[in-house]
C-alpha cells in the first residue's frame, strides 16, 4: 500500500510540476496575441510606422514564449499514456475528443498563422497581415477553450455514463460536454487572467524603457494600450471569478467548503472568512474574521441558499460510499454473469455513487468487507488540504484587486499624459512583472488540488488512475523533467532578456528620391 501511494504521489507531482511549468507560458500567449491584434489594428487604421514597430517588437517576445509553450505542452499529453494509463483507458473516449479537436482546429490554426505573422510582413497587404495576426489570437483562445472543456469535464463529468459491459466511461451527449457550465466558467476566467498577464507584461517592460529614457514613443503607446486593455481584463477576471465561484458552489461543494475552511454549515446566507488559521487536525479555524452574507451570495446568489460545511459533506460522503458499495456488489455479480438482470438493475440504481465506493481501495482491496471505521476514513479522504487552499485563494483574490488598482492608475496617468513624470508608479509597474504569473499558478493550484482525491470528480479516485509503473521509474523521469525544464527556463529567460535589452528595431529612415527620379517626376 505504501509503494502504491508513493507511485500516486510521484505521478501527481510530475504532472503537477510539468503542468504548472507549461502554464507559465500559456497566459502570456493568450494576452500578447490579443494585444498584438490591437496594436496592428491601430497601425492599419493610422498608417503610422511606430505601431508597426510596436507590433513587430512585442511579436518577437510572443514568438519566444509561444515556442516554449509548445515544447512544454506536448510532453504533458504523453504523460496521460505513460503515468496515467488506467485514466486514459477509462475515459479516453471522452477526454481525448476535446484534445484531438484542440490539435486539429486550434493548434494547427495557430501554428500556421504564426509563421505567416513573422514572415509575411513584406509579402502580405496590411489588411491581410492584420487578419493573420487576429487568426493567431483566435487560435490561441480556441486552444484554451478545448483544453478547458477537457479539464472542466474532469471537474464536473456531464454528458457521459459508465458502461459496465466495456468497463469504460462513454459519451452520451457531446453538447453537454462542450457546454459544461464548469468548463465555460473556467474558460472565460482563465482567458481573462491571460489577458491580465499580457497587459502586465507590456506595462512592466514599457515602464523599464521609460525609466531609462529608451524607445519613449513606443513605450508610451504600449503602456497606454496595456493600461486600457488591462483594466478591462482585470475587471473581467473579478466578475468571471464570481461566476466560477457560483458554478463551484453548485457542483463542487467540498472544494468551496475547503477554500473557506468552513467546517460546519452556517445559517444562510453564509459568511466569507476574510482571515483565519485553519487547523485540519482539530477540524477548526482559529481567529476568524468574517464578512457577513458574502459567501452565501457568491456561492448561491441568494440570501437563503445553504452552503454546506465540511463535516456535513463528509457525512453525506459516507452515505454515498455505502450506496456505492451496493453498486460495486452489483458490478461484481454482473461481471460473473452478464445475464444477471437483477445485478444490472442494482448497479444502475446506485451507479452515481460507484466512484465513492472506489475510495475504499486506498484502505483495503476487498472493499465489500469494509468496516464502518474504514468507510469513515474514506469519507474524510474527500477533504482536500484546507490550509493551502484557504491561503492560495485569498492571495490570488488579493492580487486580482491589486491589478485593478494598478491598471486604473496607469490608465489615469496615460490619459493625462503624465507617465514620464511618475517615476514611482513606473517602478511599481516594473516590479509588478512576476505577480500575474503567481496569481495564475495559484488559480490552477486551487482548481486542481481543490478536487482531490478525485481525478474525475465523484467518478474515479486519483489513486486508481495511475499506470502500473515502479515508483523508481517515475522518480527518474521526474528528475529528468526537472533538469530539462530548468535548462529550458534559463534559455527562455536569456532569450527574453536579450530581446528586451536590444529593444525594437530602429525606425526605418525615409528615403529621399534620387535627383534623376525627381527631375523625371517634375517633367511629367
Short mmCIF file of C-alpha atoms in Angstrom, two decimals:
data_model
loop_
_atom_site.label_atom_id
_atom_site.label_comp_id
_atom_site.label_asym_id
_atom_site.label_seq_id
_atom_site.Cartn_x
_atom_site.Cartn_y
_atom_site.Cartn_z
CA UNK A 1 0.00 0.00 0.00
CA UNK A 2 2.85 2.39 0.82
CA UNK A 3 4.54 1.69 -2.53
CA UNK A 4 1.27 2.35 -4.35
CA UNK A 5 0.84 5.66 -2.53
CA UNK A 6 4.42 6.61 -3.39
CA UNK A 7 3.63 5.93 -7.04
CA UNK A 8 0.47 8.03 -6.91
CA UNK A 9 2.18 10.95 -5.19
CA UNK A 10 5.15 10.88 -7.57
CA UNK A 11 2.86 10.71 -10.60
CA UNK A 12 0.83 13.62 -9.27
CA UNK A 13 3.98 15.59 -8.52
CA UNK A 14 5.38 15.00 -12.01
CA UNK A 15 2.19 16.03 -13.77
CA UNK A 16 1.66 18.97 -11.42
CA UNK A 17 5.17 20.35 -11.95
CA UNK A 18 5.08 19.96 -15.73
CA UNK A 19 1.56 21.43 -15.93
CA UNK A 20 2.40 24.45 -13.80
CA UNK A 21 5.63 24.99 -15.71
CA UNK A 22 3.72 24.84 -19.00
CA UNK A 23 1.21 27.30 -17.59
CA UNK A 24 3.98 29.88 -17.22
CA UNK A 25 3.74 30.37 -20.99
CA UNK A 26 0.01 29.94 -21.65
CA UNK A 27 -1.31 33.18 -20.05
CA UNK A 28 1.27 35.34 -21.80
CA UNK A 29 0.44 33.72 -25.14
CA UNK A 30 -3.26 34.47 -24.64
CA UNK A 31 -2.70 38.06 -23.58
CA UNK A 32 0.03 39.07 -26.01
CA UNK A 33 -1.82 37.59 -29.00
CA UNK A 34 -4.78 39.92 -28.47
CA UNK A 35 -2.54 42.91 -27.72
CA UNK A 36 -0.69 42.29 -30.99
CA UNK A 37 -4.03 42.34 -32.80
CA UNK A 38 -4.96 45.66 -31.17
CA UNK A 39 -1.61 47.28 -31.96
CA UNK A 40 -1.62 46.17 -35.58
CA UNK A 41 -5.22 47.30 -35.98
CA UNK A 42 -4.13 50.80 -34.98
CA UNK A 43 -1.27 50.57 -37.48
CA UNK A 44 -3.60 49.59 -40.30
CA UNK A 45 -6.07 52.38 -39.42
CA UNK A 46 -3.49 55.14 -38.97
CA UNK A 47 -0.59 54.03 -41.15
CA UNK A 48 1.87 55.29 -38.52
CA UNK A 49 5.14 53.34 -38.59
CA UNK A 50 5.56 53.35 -34.80
CA UNK A 51 2.60 50.98 -34.43
CA UNK A 52 4.13 48.57 -36.92
CA UNK A 53 7.39 48.62 -34.94
CA UNK A 54 5.44 48.00 -31.73
CA UNK A 55 3.65 45.02 -33.22
CA UNK A 56 6.88 43.51 -34.54
CA UNK A 57 8.76 44.06 -31.26
CA UNK A 58 6.12 42.53 -29.00
CA UNK A 59 5.68 39.83 -31.64
CA UNK A 60 9.28 38.70 -31.14
CA UNK A 61 8.65 38.22 -27.42
CA UNK A 62 5.39 36.46 -28.24
CA UNK A 63 7.23 34.08 -30.57
CA UNK A 64 9.80 33.12 -27.93
CA UNK A 65 7.05 32.48 -25.41
CA UNK A 66 4.94 30.54 -27.92
CA UNK A 67 7.80 28.21 -28.83
CA UNK A 68 8.45 27.40 -25.17
CA UNK A 69 4.76 26.79 -24.57
CA UNK A 70 4.56 24.30 -27.44
CA UNK A 71 7.69 22.46 -26.30
CA UNK A 72 6.41 22.06 -22.74
CA UNK A 73 2.79 21.33 -23.68
CA UNK A 74 3.44 18.34 -25.92
CA UNK A 75 5.12 16.37 -23.12
CA UNK A 76 2.03 16.71 -20.93
CA UNK A 77 -0.13 14.76 -23.36
CA UNK A 78 2.36 11.90 -23.41
CA UNK A 79 2.07 11.65 -19.63
CA UNK A 80 -1.54 10.53 -19.89
CA UNK A 81 -0.39 7.33 -21.56
CA UNK A 82 2.82 6.92 -19.57
CA UNK A 83 1.80 7.70 -15.99
CA UNK A 84 -1.99 7.63 -16.12
CA UNK A 85 -2.75 4.58 -18.26
CA UNK A 86 -5.90 3.47 -16.44
CA UNK A 87 -7.28 7.01 -16.57
CA UNK A 88 -6.63 7.09 -20.34
CA UNK A 89 -8.28 3.70 -20.82
CA UNK A 90 -11.25 4.54 -18.60
CA UNK A 91 -12.17 7.98 -20.03
CA UNK A 92 -10.11 8.22 -23.22
CA UNK A 93 -13.22 8.26 -25.42
CA UNK A 94 -14.40 11.43 -23.67
CA UNK A 95 -11.27 13.22 -22.57
CA UNK A 96 -9.45 12.52 -25.84
CA UNK A 97 -12.08 14.16 -28.06
CA UNK A 98 -11.54 17.79 -26.91
CA UNK A 99 -7.77 17.28 -27.02
CA UNK A 100 -7.98 15.98 -30.58
CA UNK A 101 -10.20 18.89 -31.63
CA UNK A 102 -7.74 21.29 -29.98
CA UNK A 103 -4.90 19.85 -32.05
CA UNK A 104 -6.79 19.76 -35.34
CA UNK A 105 -8.71 23.02 -35.05
CA UNK A 106 -6.81 25.34 -32.74
CA UNK A 107 -3.16 24.33 -32.66
CA UNK A 108 -2.81 23.90 -36.42
CA UNK A 109 -4.61 27.21 -36.96
CA UNK A 110 -2.33 28.95 -34.51
CA UNK A 111 0.87 27.28 -35.76
CA UNK A 112 0.09 28.00 -39.42
CA UNK A 113 -0.72 31.66 -38.99
CA UNK A 114 2.14 32.37 -36.62
CA UNK A 115 4.50 31.53 -39.47
CA UNK A 116 2.67 33.98 -41.71
CA UNK A 117 2.82 36.56 -38.91
CA UNK A 118 6.61 36.52 -38.80
CA UNK A 119 7.41 36.02 -42.46
CA UNK A 120 4.50 37.82 -44.10
CA UNK A 121 5.19 41.44 -43.21
CA UNK A 122 6.55 42.32 -46.66
CA UNK A 123 4.61 39.67 -48.56
CA UNK A 124 1.03 40.39 -47.49
CA UNK A 125 -1.07 43.50 -47.64
CA UNK A 126 -1.66 45.49 -44.46
CA UNK A 127 -5.17 44.11 -44.08
CA UNK A 128 -4.05 40.60 -44.99
CA UNK A 129 -1.36 40.61 -42.32
CA UNK A 130 -3.83 42.04 -39.80
CA UNK A 131 -6.16 39.12 -40.48
CA UNK A 132 -3.23 36.77 -39.89
CA UNK A 133 -2.49 38.39 -36.52
CA UNK A 134 -6.09 38.09 -35.36
CA UNK A 135 -6.17 34.46 -36.52
CA UNK A 136 -3.18 33.78 -34.26
CA UNK A 137 -5.14 35.31 -31.38
CA UNK A 138 -8.23 33.27 -32.30
CA UNK A 139 -6.20 30.07 -32.44
CA UNK A 140 -4.70 30.76 -29.02
CA UNK A 141 -8.11 31.28 -27.47
CA UNK A 142 -9.65 28.24 -29.20
CA UNK A 143 -6.76 26.15 -27.91
CA UNK A 144 -7.55 27.29 -24.37
CA UNK A 145 -11.25 26.57 -24.93
CA UNK A 146 -10.80 22.91 -25.84
CA UNK A 147 -8.21 22.25 -23.16
CA UNK A 148 -10.56 23.72 -20.57
CA UNK A 149 -13.51 21.74 -21.93
CA UNK A 150 -11.47 18.61 -21.19
CA UNK A 151 -10.41 19.88 -17.77
CA UNK A 152 -13.91 21.09 -16.93
CA UNK A 153 -15.28 17.63 -17.63
CA UNK A 154 -12.84 16.21 -15.06
CA UNK A 155 -14.20 18.72 -12.54
CA UNK A 156 -17.87 18.12 -13.45
CA UNK A 157 -18.38 14.97 -15.57
CA UNK A 158 -21.58 15.54 -17.54
CA UNK A 159 -22.82 14.06 -20.80
CA UNK A 160 -21.35 10.61 -20.10
CA UNK A 161 -22.13 7.37 -18.29
CA UNK A 162 -20.34 4.23 -17.12
CA UNK A 163 -20.84 1.21 -19.36
CA UNK A 164 -20.43 -1.99 -17.31
CA UNK A 165 -20.03 -4.10 -20.46
CA UNK A 166 -16.89 -2.22 -21.58
CA UNK A 167 -15.85 -1.01 -18.10
CA UNK A 168 -15.36 2.46 -19.57
CA UNK A 169 -16.97 5.88 -19.47
CA UNK A 170 -18.78 6.70 -22.73
CA UNK A 171 -20.21 9.89 -24.18
CA UNK A 172 -23.98 10.22 -24.17
CA UNK A 173 -24.27 13.94 -25.00
CA UNK A 174 -21.24 15.66 -26.51
CA UNK A 175 -23.00 19.03 -26.49
CA UNK A 176 -23.34 18.71 -22.72
CA UNK A 177 -19.59 18.07 -22.53
CA UNK A 178 -18.83 21.17 -24.61
CA UNK A 179 -21.28 23.47 -22.82
CA UNK A 180 -20.46 22.14 -19.37
CA UNK A 181 -21.03 25.18 -17.08
CA UNK A 182 -17.82 24.48 -15.15
CA UNK A 183 -15.79 24.35 -18.37
CA UNK A 184 -17.30 27.56 -19.73
CA UNK A 185 -16.76 29.43 -16.45
CA UNK A 186 -13.16 28.19 -16.28
CA UNK A 187 -12.55 29.22 -19.90
CA UNK A 188 -13.64 32.85 -19.61
CA UNK A 189 -11.94 33.24 -16.22
CA UNK A 190 -8.66 31.69 -17.41
CA UNK A 191 -8.59 33.63 -20.67
CA UNK A 192 -9.25 36.91 -18.82
CA UNK A 193 -6.39 36.08 -16.46
CA UNK A 194 -4.20 35.54 -19.53
CA UNK A 195 -5.19 38.98 -20.83
CA UNK A 196 -4.14 40.48 -17.48
CA UNK A 197 -0.80 38.68 -17.72
CA UNK A 198 -0.14 40.01 -21.20
CA UNK A 199 -1.13 43.53 -20.17
CA UNK A 200 1.11 43.49 -17.08
CA UNK A 201 3.99 42.18 -19.19
CA UNK A 202 3.65 45.03 -21.70
CA UNK A 203 3.12 47.56 -18.89
CA UNK A 204 6.22 46.41 -16.99
CA UNK A 205 8.59 46.28 -19.96
CA UNK A 206 7.32 49.68 -21.14
CA UNK A 207 7.99 51.07 -17.65
CA UNK A 208 11.52 49.66 -17.90
CA UNK A 209 12.09 51.65 -21.11
CA UNK A 210 10.53 54.86 -19.77
CA UNK A 211 12.64 54.76 -16.60
CA UNK A 212 15.74 54.58 -18.78
CA UNK A 213 14.56 57.05 -21.37
CA UNK A 214 14.74 54.49 -24.19
CA UNK A 215 12.22 53.94 -27.00
CA UNK A 216 9.96 56.52 -25.35
CA UNK A 217 7.43 56.87 -28.18
CA UNK A 218 6.94 53.14 -28.44
CA UNK A 219 6.87 52.59 -24.67
CA UNK A 220 4.29 55.32 -24.03
CA UNK A 221 1.94 53.94 -26.64
CA UNK A 222 2.46 50.38 -25.45
CA UNK A 223 1.72 51.39 -21.88
CA UNK A 224 -1.45 53.21 -22.92
CA UNK A 225 -2.73 50.14 -24.77
CA UNK A 226 -1.77 47.86 -21.85
CA UNK A 227 -3.45 50.15 -19.31
CA UNK A 228 -6.81 50.30 -21.07
CA UNK A 229 -6.85 46.64 -22.12
CA UNK A 230 -5.54 45.51 -18.73
CA UNK A 231 -8.13 47.47 -16.78
CA UNK A 232 -10.96 45.86 -18.74
CA UNK A 233 -9.36 42.43 -18.35
CA UNK A 234 -8.73 42.81 -14.61
CA UNK A 235 -12.34 43.84 -14.01
CA UNK A 236 -13.45 40.86 -16.10
CA UNK A 237 -11.35 38.47 -14.03
CA UNK A 238 -13.16 39.52 -10.86
CA UNK A 239 -16.62 39.32 -12.43
CA UNK A 240 -15.93 35.99 -14.13
CA UNK A 241 -14.25 34.69 -11.00
CA UNK A 242 -17.57 35.23 -9.27
CA UNK A 243 -19.15 33.02 -11.95
CA UNK A 244 -16.53 30.33 -11.25
CA UNK A 245 -17.36 30.55 -7.56
CA UNK A 246 -21.04 30.08 -8.29
CA UNK A 247 -20.51 27.04 -10.54
CA UNK A 248 -18.19 25.51 -7.94
CA UNK A 249 -20.81 26.16 -5.27
CA UNK A 250 -23.32 24.29 -7.40
CA UNK A 251 -21.13 21.36 -8.48
CA UNK A 252 -18.06 21.12 -6.20
CA UNK A 253 -19.33 21.82 -2.73
CA UNK A 254 -16.37 20.24 -0.92
CA UNK A 255 -13.95 22.49 -2.81
CA UNK A 256 -15.86 25.59 -1.69
CA UNK A 257 -16.03 24.37 1.91
CA UNK A 258 -12.28 23.66 1.93
CA UNK A 259 -11.41 27.02 0.36
CA UNK A 260 -13.44 28.70 3.10
CA UNK A 261 -12.23 26.38 5.89
CA UNK A 262 -15.92 26.07 6.70
CA UNK A 263 -16.23 23.05 8.99
CA UNK A 264 -19.96 23.31 9.76
CA UNK A 265 -22.94 24.54 7.79
CA UNK A 266 -23.88 28.09 8.71
CA UNK A 267 -27.29 29.67 8.74
CA UNK A 268 -27.93 31.13 5.30
CA UNK A 269 -26.53 33.33 3.94
CA UNK A 270 -23.08 32.06 4.92
CA UNK A 271 -20.25 34.43 5.83
CA UNK A 272 -16.98 34.76 3.95
CA UNK A 273 -13.88 34.18 6.09
CA UNK A 274 -11.58 37.09 5.36
CA UNK A 275 -8.86 35.81 7.70
CA UNK A 276 -8.33 32.73 9.82
CA UNK A 277 -5.92 29.96 10.75
CA UNK A 278 -7.38 26.62 9.60
CA UNK A 279 -6.33 23.54 11.58
CA UNK A 280 -7.20 20.33 9.76
CA UNK A 281 -6.09 18.16 12.70
CA UNK A 282 -8.63 19.72 15.07
CA UNK A 283 -11.10 20.50 12.26
CA UNK A 284 -11.45 24.11 13.29
CA UNK A 285 -10.40 27.60 12.21
CA UNK A 286 -8.89 29.97 14.76
CA UNK A 287 -9.01 33.78 14.82
CA UNK A 288 -11.68 34.04 12.15
CA UNK A 289 -12.56 37.42 10.69
CA UNK A 290 -15.77 37.12 8.67
CA UNK A 291 -17.74 39.23 6.24
CA UNK A 292 -21.46 38.50 6.76
CA UNK A 293 -23.54 37.11 3.88
CA UNK A 294 -20.71 37.33 1.33
CA UNK A 295 -20.09 33.60 0.78
CA UNK A 296 -23.78 32.83 0.53
CA UNK A 297 -24.25 35.49 -2.13
CA UNK A 298 -21.23 34.28 -4.14
CA UNK A 299 -21.87 30.55 -3.90
CA UNK A 300 -25.67 30.53 -4.17
CA UNK A 301 -26.61 34.02 -5.44
CA UNK A 302 -29.37 34.12 -2.87
CA UNK A 303 -29.90 35.04 0.76
CA UNK A 304 -31.50 31.72 1.68
CA UNK A 305 -29.27 29.24 -0.18
CA UNK A 306 -27.31 26.93 2.12
CA UNK A 307 -23.55 26.39 1.77
CA UNK A 308 -22.78 23.01 3.41
CA UNK A 309 -19.81 22.65 5.74
CA UNK A 310 -17.06 20.04 5.62
CA UNK A 311 -18.47 17.90 8.45
CA UNK A 312 -21.87 17.69 6.79
CA UNK A 313 -20.32 16.90 3.40
CA UNK A 314 -18.24 14.12 4.95
CA UNK A 315 -21.37 12.64 6.49
CA UNK A 316 -23.02 12.78 3.06
CA UNK A 317 -19.93 11.14 1.53
CA UNK A 318 -20.35 8.22 3.96
CA UNK A 319 -23.89 7.73 2.69
CA UNK A 320 -22.64 7.78 -0.90
CA UNK A 321 -19.89 5.27 -0.10
CA UNK A 322 -22.45 2.85 1.32
CA UNK A 323 -24.65 3.37 -1.74
CA UNK A 324 -21.61 2.88 -3.95
CA UNK A 325 -20.87 -0.44 -2.27
CA UNK A 326 -24.30 -1.65 -3.40
CA UNK A 327 -23.35 -0.61 -6.96
CA UNK A 328 -19.96 -2.32 -6.65
CA UNK A 329 -21.62 -5.53 -5.46
CA UNK A 330 -23.94 -5.41 -8.47
CA UNK A 331 -20.95 -4.84 -10.78
CA UNK A 332 -19.09 -7.81 -9.35
CA UNK A 333 -22.12 -10.05 -9.80
CA UNK A 334 -22.64 -8.74 -13.33
CA UNK A 335 -19.02 -9.47 -14.24
CA UNK A 336 -19.56 -13.04 -13.05
CA UNK A 337 -22.80 -13.42 -15.02
CA UNK A 338 -23.55 -10.98 -17.85
CA UNK A 339 -27.16 -12.20 -17.97
CA UNK A 340 -27.89 -11.31 -14.34
CA UNK A 341 -30.62 -8.70 -14.84
CA UNK A 342 -31.08 -8.13 -11.11
CA UNK A 343 -27.40 -7.26 -10.73
CA UNK A 344 -27.59 -4.90 -13.72
CA UNK A 345 -30.62 -3.16 -12.22
CA UNK A 346 -28.88 -2.92 -8.84
CA UNK A 347 -25.83 -1.32 -10.46
CA UNK A 348 -27.93 1.12 -12.45
CA UNK A 349 -29.85 2.23 -9.37
CA UNK A 350 -26.65 3.15 -7.49
CA UNK A 351 -24.26 3.87 -10.38
CA UNK A 352 -23.86 7.56 -9.49
CA UNK A 353 -22.18 6.55 -6.23
CA UNK A 354 -19.86 3.82 -7.55
CA UNK A 355 -16.85 6.14 -7.53
CA UNK A 356 -17.30 6.83 -3.83
CA UNK A 357 -17.05 3.12 -3.06
CA UNK A 358 -13.78 3.01 -5.01
CA UNK A 359 -12.27 5.39 -2.45
CA UNK A 360 -12.07 2.38 -0.15
CA UNK A 361 -9.47 0.82 -2.47
CA UNK A 362 -6.88 3.04 -0.77
CA UNK A 363 -7.62 1.31 2.54
CA UNK A 364 -8.33 -2.32 1.62
CA UNK A 365 -8.57 -4.38 -1.60
CA UNK A 366 -11.80 -6.25 -0.71
CA UNK A 367 -13.95 -3.20 -0.28
CA UNK A 368 -17.20 -5.10 0.18
CA UNK A 369 -15.84 -6.17 3.58
CA UNK A 370 -15.03 -2.60 4.63
CA UNK A 371 -15.69 -1.71 8.25
CA UNK A 372 -17.53 1.37 9.50
CA UNK A 373 -14.18 2.85 10.54
CA UNK A 374 -12.74 2.35 7.06
CA UNK A 375 -15.83 3.89 5.47
CA UNK A 376 -15.40 6.92 7.75
CA UNK A 377 -11.72 7.21 6.80
CA UNK A 378 -12.63 7.03 3.12
CA UNK A 379 -15.24 9.75 3.62
CA UNK A 380 -12.70 12.02 5.30
CA UNK A 381 -10.31 11.43 2.40
CA UNK A 382 -12.69 13.52 0.28
CA UNK A 383 -11.49 16.61 2.17
CA UNK A 384 -8.56 18.26 0.33
CA UNK A 385 -5.72 20.12 2.06
CA UNK A 386 -7.56 23.01 3.67
CA UNK A 387 -4.83 25.46 4.72
CA UNK A 388 -3.02 25.63 1.33
CA UNK A 389 -6.35 26.13 -0.46
CA UNK A 390 -7.52 28.73 2.06
CA UNK A 391 -4.42 30.92 1.71
CA UNK A 392 -3.82 30.35 -2.01
CA UNK A 393 -7.33 31.52 -2.83
CA UNK A 394 -7.02 34.67 -0.72
CA UNK A 395 -3.65 35.61 -2.15
CA UNK A 396 -4.99 35.09 -5.67
CA UNK A 397 -8.03 37.29 -5.00
CA UNK A 398 -5.86 39.95 -3.35
CA UNK A 399 -3.62 40.09 -6.42
CA UNK A 400 -6.69 40.38 -8.64
CA UNK A 401 -7.85 43.53 -6.85
CA UNK A 402 -4.29 44.88 -6.88
CA UNK A 403 -4.22 44.58 -10.69
CA UNK A 404 -7.43 46.59 -10.93
CA UNK A 405 -5.82 49.39 -8.93
CA UNK A 406 -2.58 49.20 -10.91
CA UNK A 407 -4.31 49.47 -14.28
CA UNK A 408 -6.67 52.19 -13.05
CA UNK A 409 -3.70 54.35 -12.05
CA UNK A 410 -1.90 53.54 -15.31
CA UNK A 411 -4.99 54.48 -17.32
CA UNK A 412 -5.37 57.76 -15.41
CA UNK A 413 -1.71 58.72 -15.90
CA UNK A 414 -1.73 57.72 -19.57
CA UNK A 415 -4.93 59.67 -20.30
CA UNK A 416 -3.41 62.77 -18.66
CA UNK A 417 -0.03 62.21 -20.36
CA UNK A 418 1.78 62.02 -17.01
CA UNK A 419 3.60 58.70 -17.39
CA UNK A 420 7.00 60.30 -17.88
CA UNK A 421 6.58 62.42 -14.73
CA UNK A 422 5.55 59.48 -12.50
CA UNK A 423 8.75 57.51 -11.78
CA UNK A 424 7.35 55.98 -8.59
CA UNK A 425 4.48 54.42 -10.48
CA UNK A 426 6.82 53.22 -13.22
CA UNK A 427 8.94 51.44 -10.63
CA UNK A 428 5.85 49.81 -9.13
CA UNK A 429 4.76 48.72 -12.61
CA UNK A 430 8.22 47.27 -13.31
CA UNK A 431 8.35 45.23 -10.12
CA UNK A 432 4.79 44.01 -10.66
CA UNK A 433 6.02 41.86 -13.56
CA UNK A 434 6.04 38.43 -11.80
CA UNK A 435 2.74 38.90 -9.96
CA UNK A 436 0.27 37.80 -12.67
CA UNK A 437 2.13 34.50 -13.04
CA UNK A 438 1.93 33.96 -9.29
CA UNK A 439 -1.81 34.66 -9.40
CA UNK A 440 -2.32 32.31 -12.36
CA UNK A 441 -0.39 29.46 -10.75
CA UNK A 442 -2.32 29.94 -7.52
CA UNK A 443 -5.54 29.71 -9.50
CA UNK A 444 -4.55 26.39 -11.04
CA UNK A 445 -3.41 25.13 -7.64
CA UNK A 446 -6.82 25.94 -6.15
CA UNK A 447 -8.65 24.35 -9.09
CA UNK A 448 -6.68 21.10 -9.16
CA UNK A 449 -5.82 20.49 -5.51
CA UNK A 450 -9.34 21.50 -4.56
CA UNK A 451 -10.87 18.49 -6.33
CA UNK A 452 -8.65 15.88 -4.71
CA UNK A 453 -8.93 12.95 -4.06
CA UNK A 454 -10.64 12.76 -7.47
CA UNK A 455 -9.07 12.71 -10.90
CA UNK A 456 -12.66 12.76 -12.19
CA UNK A 457 -14.96 14.33 -9.64
CA UNK A 458 -17.11 11.66 -7.96
CA UNK A 459 -16.22 9.02 -10.56
CA UNK A 460 -12.57 7.93 -10.39
CA UNK A 461 -10.21 8.43 -7.43
CA UNK A 462 -6.74 9.66 -8.30
CA UNK A 463 -5.18 6.66 -6.56
CA UNK A 464 -6.73 4.27 -9.14
CA UNK A 465 -5.84 6.27 -12.26
CA UNK A 466 -2.08 5.66 -12.38
CA UNK A 467 -0.12 3.28 -14.59
CA UNK A 468 1.44 0.04 -13.32
CA UNK A 469 4.91 1.53 -13.01
CA UNK A 470 7.54 1.38 -10.34
CA UNK A 471 7.96 4.44 -8.16
CA UNK A 472 11.62 4.46 -9.15
CA UNK A 473 10.87 4.84 -12.87
CA UNK A 474 8.51 7.75 -12.21
CA UNK A 475 11.08 9.37 -9.93
CA UNK A 476 13.72 9.02 -12.66
CA UNK A 477 11.55 10.71 -15.29
CA UNK A 478 10.55 13.37 -12.74
CA UNK A 479 14.19 14.26 -12.13
CA UNK A 480 14.76 14.27 -15.88
CA UNK A 481 11.89 16.69 -16.41
CA UNK A 482 13.20 18.96 -13.66
CA UNK A 483 16.65 19.06 -15.26
CA UNK A 484 15.40 19.65 -18.81
CA UNK A 485 12.76 22.18 -17.83
CA UNK A 486 15.25 24.09 -15.68
CA UNK A 487 17.54 24.35 -18.69
CA UNK A 488 14.63 25.50 -20.86
CA UNK A 489 13.73 28.12 -18.27
CA UNK A 490 17.27 29.51 -18.37
CA UNK A 491 17.15 29.58 -22.18
CA UNK A 492 13.77 31.33 -22.13
CA UNK A 493 14.99 33.98 -19.66
CA UNK A 494 18.13 34.53 -21.73
CA UNK A 495 16.23 34.97 -24.99
CA UNK A 496 13.56 37.19 -23.44
CA UNK A 497 16.11 39.36 -21.63
CA UNK A 498 18.25 39.68 -24.76
CA UNK A 499 15.29 40.75 -26.89
CA UNK A 500 14.12 43.26 -24.28
CA UNK A 501 17.60 44.77 -23.83
CA UNK A 502 18.01 45.11 -27.59
CA UNK A 503 14.60 46.71 -27.85
CA UNK A 504 12.62 47.30 -31.03
CA UNK A 505 14.31 47.75 -34.36
CA UNK A 506 15.13 51.39 -35.14
CA UNK A 507 12.68 53.26 -37.29
CA UNK A 508 13.47 52.92 -40.97
CA UNK A 509 14.64 56.29 -42.32
CA UNK A 510 12.55 57.78 -45.06
CA UNK A 511 14.49 57.55 -48.30
CA UNK A 512 14.87 60.74 -50.36
CA UNK A 513 14.12 60.32 -54.06
CA UNK A 514 17.18 60.41 -56.32
CA UNK A 515 17.68 63.57 -58.40
CA UNK A 516 17.05 61.73 -61.63
CA UNK A 517 13.73 60.35 -60.47
CA UNK A 518 12.73 63.73 -59.00
CA UNK A 519 13.52 65.51 -62.27
CA UNK A 520 11.61 62.94 -64.26
CA UNK A 521 8.61 63.29 -61.98
CA UNK A 522 8.73 67.07 -62.30
CA UNK A 523 8.97 66.88 -66.07
CA UNK A 524 5.87 64.73 -66.22
#
